[in-house]
Short mmCIF file of C-alpha atoms in Angstrom, two decimals:
data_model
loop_
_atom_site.label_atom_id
_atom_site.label_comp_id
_atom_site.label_asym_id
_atom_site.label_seq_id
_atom_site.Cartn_x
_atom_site.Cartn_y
_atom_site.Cartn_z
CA UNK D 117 -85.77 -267.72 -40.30
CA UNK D 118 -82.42 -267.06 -38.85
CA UNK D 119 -82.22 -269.72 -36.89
CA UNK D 120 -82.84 -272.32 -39.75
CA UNK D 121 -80.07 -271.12 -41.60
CA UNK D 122 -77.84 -271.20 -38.27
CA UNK D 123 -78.82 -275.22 -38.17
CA UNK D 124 -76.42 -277.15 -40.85
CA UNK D 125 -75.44 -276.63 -44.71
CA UNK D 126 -77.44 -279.97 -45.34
CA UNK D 127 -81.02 -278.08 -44.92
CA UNK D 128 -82.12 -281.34 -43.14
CA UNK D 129 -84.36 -279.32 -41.00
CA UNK D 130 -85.86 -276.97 -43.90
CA UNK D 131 -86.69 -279.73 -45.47
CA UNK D 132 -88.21 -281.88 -42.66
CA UNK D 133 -90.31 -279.17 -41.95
CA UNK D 134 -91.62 -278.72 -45.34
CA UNK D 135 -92.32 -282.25 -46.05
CA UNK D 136 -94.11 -281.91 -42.85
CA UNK D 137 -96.50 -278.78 -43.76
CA UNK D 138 -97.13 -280.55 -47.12
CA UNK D 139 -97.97 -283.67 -45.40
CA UNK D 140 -100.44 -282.08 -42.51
CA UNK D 141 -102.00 -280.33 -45.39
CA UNK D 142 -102.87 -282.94 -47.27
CA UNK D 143 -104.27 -284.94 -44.12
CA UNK D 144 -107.72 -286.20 -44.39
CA UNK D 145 -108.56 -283.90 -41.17
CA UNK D 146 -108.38 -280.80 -43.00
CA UNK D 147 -110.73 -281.68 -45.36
CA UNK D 148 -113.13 -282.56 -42.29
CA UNK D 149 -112.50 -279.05 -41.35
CA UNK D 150 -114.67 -277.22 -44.04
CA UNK D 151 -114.95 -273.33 -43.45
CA UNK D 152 -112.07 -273.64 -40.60
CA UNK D 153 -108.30 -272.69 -41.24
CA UNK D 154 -106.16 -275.69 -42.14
CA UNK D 155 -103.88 -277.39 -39.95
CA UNK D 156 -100.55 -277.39 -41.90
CA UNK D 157 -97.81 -276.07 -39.58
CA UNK D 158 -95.91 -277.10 -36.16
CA UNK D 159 -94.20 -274.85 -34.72
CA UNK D 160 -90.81 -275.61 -33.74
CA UNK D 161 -89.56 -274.05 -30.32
CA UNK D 162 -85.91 -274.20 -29.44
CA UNK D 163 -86.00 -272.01 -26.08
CA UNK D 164 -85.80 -273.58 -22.81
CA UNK D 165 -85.91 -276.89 -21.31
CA UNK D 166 -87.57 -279.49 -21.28
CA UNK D 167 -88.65 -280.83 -17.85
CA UNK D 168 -90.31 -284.11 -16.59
CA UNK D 169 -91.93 -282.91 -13.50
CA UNK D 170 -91.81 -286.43 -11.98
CA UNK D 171 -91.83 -290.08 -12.73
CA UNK D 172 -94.55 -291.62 -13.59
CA UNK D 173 -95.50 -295.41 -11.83
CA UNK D 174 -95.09 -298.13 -14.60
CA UNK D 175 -96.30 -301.58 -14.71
CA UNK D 176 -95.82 -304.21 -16.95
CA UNK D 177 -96.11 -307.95 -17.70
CA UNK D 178 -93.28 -308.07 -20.58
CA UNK D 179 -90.21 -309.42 -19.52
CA UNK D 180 -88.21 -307.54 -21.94
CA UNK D 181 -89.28 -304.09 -20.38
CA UNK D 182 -89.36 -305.51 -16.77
CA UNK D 183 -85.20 -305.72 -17.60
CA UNK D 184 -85.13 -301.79 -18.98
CA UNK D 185 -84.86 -300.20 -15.37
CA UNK D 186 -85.83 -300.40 -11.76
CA UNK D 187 -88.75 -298.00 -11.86
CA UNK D 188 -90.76 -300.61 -13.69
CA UNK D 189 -92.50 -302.97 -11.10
CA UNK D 190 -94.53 -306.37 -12.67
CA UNK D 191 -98.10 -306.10 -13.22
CA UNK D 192 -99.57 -308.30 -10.16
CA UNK D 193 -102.90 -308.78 -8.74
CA UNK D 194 -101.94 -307.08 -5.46
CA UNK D 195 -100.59 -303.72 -7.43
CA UNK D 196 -101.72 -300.51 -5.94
CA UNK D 197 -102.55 -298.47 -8.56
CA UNK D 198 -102.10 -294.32 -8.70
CA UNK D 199 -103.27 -291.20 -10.37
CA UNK D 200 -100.89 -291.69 -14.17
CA UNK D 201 -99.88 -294.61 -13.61
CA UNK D 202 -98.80 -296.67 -17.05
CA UNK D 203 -99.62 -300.21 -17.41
CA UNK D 204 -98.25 -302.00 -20.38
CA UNK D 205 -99.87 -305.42 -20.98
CA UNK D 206 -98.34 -307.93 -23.35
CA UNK D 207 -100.41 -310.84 -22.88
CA UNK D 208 -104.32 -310.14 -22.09
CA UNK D 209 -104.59 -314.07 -21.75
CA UNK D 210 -102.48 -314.12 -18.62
CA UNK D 211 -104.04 -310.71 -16.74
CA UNK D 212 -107.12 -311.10 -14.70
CA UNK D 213 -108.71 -307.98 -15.13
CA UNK D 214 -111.09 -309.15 -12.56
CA UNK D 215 -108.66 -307.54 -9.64
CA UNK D 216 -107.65 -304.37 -11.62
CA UNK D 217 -111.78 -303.21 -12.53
CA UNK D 218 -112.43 -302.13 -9.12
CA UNK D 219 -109.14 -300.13 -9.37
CA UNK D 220 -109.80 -298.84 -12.35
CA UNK D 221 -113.20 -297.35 -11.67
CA UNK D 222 -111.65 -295.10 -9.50
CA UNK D 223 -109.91 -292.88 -12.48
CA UNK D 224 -110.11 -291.84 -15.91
CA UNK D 225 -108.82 -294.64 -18.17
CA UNK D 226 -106.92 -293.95 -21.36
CA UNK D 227 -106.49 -297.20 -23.62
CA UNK D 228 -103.95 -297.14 -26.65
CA UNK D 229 -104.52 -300.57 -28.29
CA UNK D 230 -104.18 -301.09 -32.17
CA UNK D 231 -103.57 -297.56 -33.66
CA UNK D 232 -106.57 -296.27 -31.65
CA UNK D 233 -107.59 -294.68 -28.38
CA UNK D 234 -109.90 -294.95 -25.98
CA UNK D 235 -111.16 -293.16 -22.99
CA UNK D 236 -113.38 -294.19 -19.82
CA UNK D 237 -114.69 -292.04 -17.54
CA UNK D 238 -114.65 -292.34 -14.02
CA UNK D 239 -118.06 -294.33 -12.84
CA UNK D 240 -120.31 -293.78 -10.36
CA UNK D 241 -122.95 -295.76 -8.93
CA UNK D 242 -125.67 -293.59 -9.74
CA UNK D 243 -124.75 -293.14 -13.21
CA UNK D 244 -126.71 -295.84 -14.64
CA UNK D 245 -129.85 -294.28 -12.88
CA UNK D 246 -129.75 -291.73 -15.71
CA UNK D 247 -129.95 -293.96 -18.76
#
């Protein structure tokens, strides 16, 4: 890998990336993955550039990230929400979540709470007809 060598004398990255194919071998997933091909490699892609097509609408109710910038707006009841938009809630106490369900029904919901994610479909009012 000519490039590897190119990096530093320190073999920081030769290293990273072994510990990291040693480490995604070992994962519990592979062994879920009987008669399949391991997952034990990333691979690492130096060409180009990276590009954030556009900025995504971001809520919150933390004050510390309401001071980070002036793209994030405070999570209020009368918030419009659109397609990707990120809402980052602090304190469930103080968010009625009462306003935000008819909102919500609208899209596809991703929640990232404790390690774990979750997704929720759009809904429709004929759905429940079919259980």
């Amino acid at each position: 890998m000519p490039l590897l060598n190119a990096l530093d004398k320190t073999l920081y990255w030769q290293r990273l990336i072994t510990e990291l194919q040693m480490y995604l071998s070992t994962h519990p997933l592979n062994k879920e993955r009987e008669s399949k091909l391991a997952i034990n490699g990333v691979w690492f892609w130096g060409e180009g550039e990276l590009t954030i097509p556009h900025q995504r609408p971001f809520a919150t109710d933390d004050e510390t990230l309401l001071k980070l910038g002036s793209y994030i707006s405070p999570l209020t009841p009368s918030i419009t929400l659109q397609k990707d938009h990120i809402l980052v809630i602090n304190d469930v106490k103080q968010i009625e979540f009462c306003h935000l369900d008819d909102k919500m029904r609208k899209n596809k919901i991703h929640w990232y709470w404790n390690n774990m994610a979750y997704s929720m479909p759009v809904g429709h009012w004929w759905s429940r007809l079919w259980r």
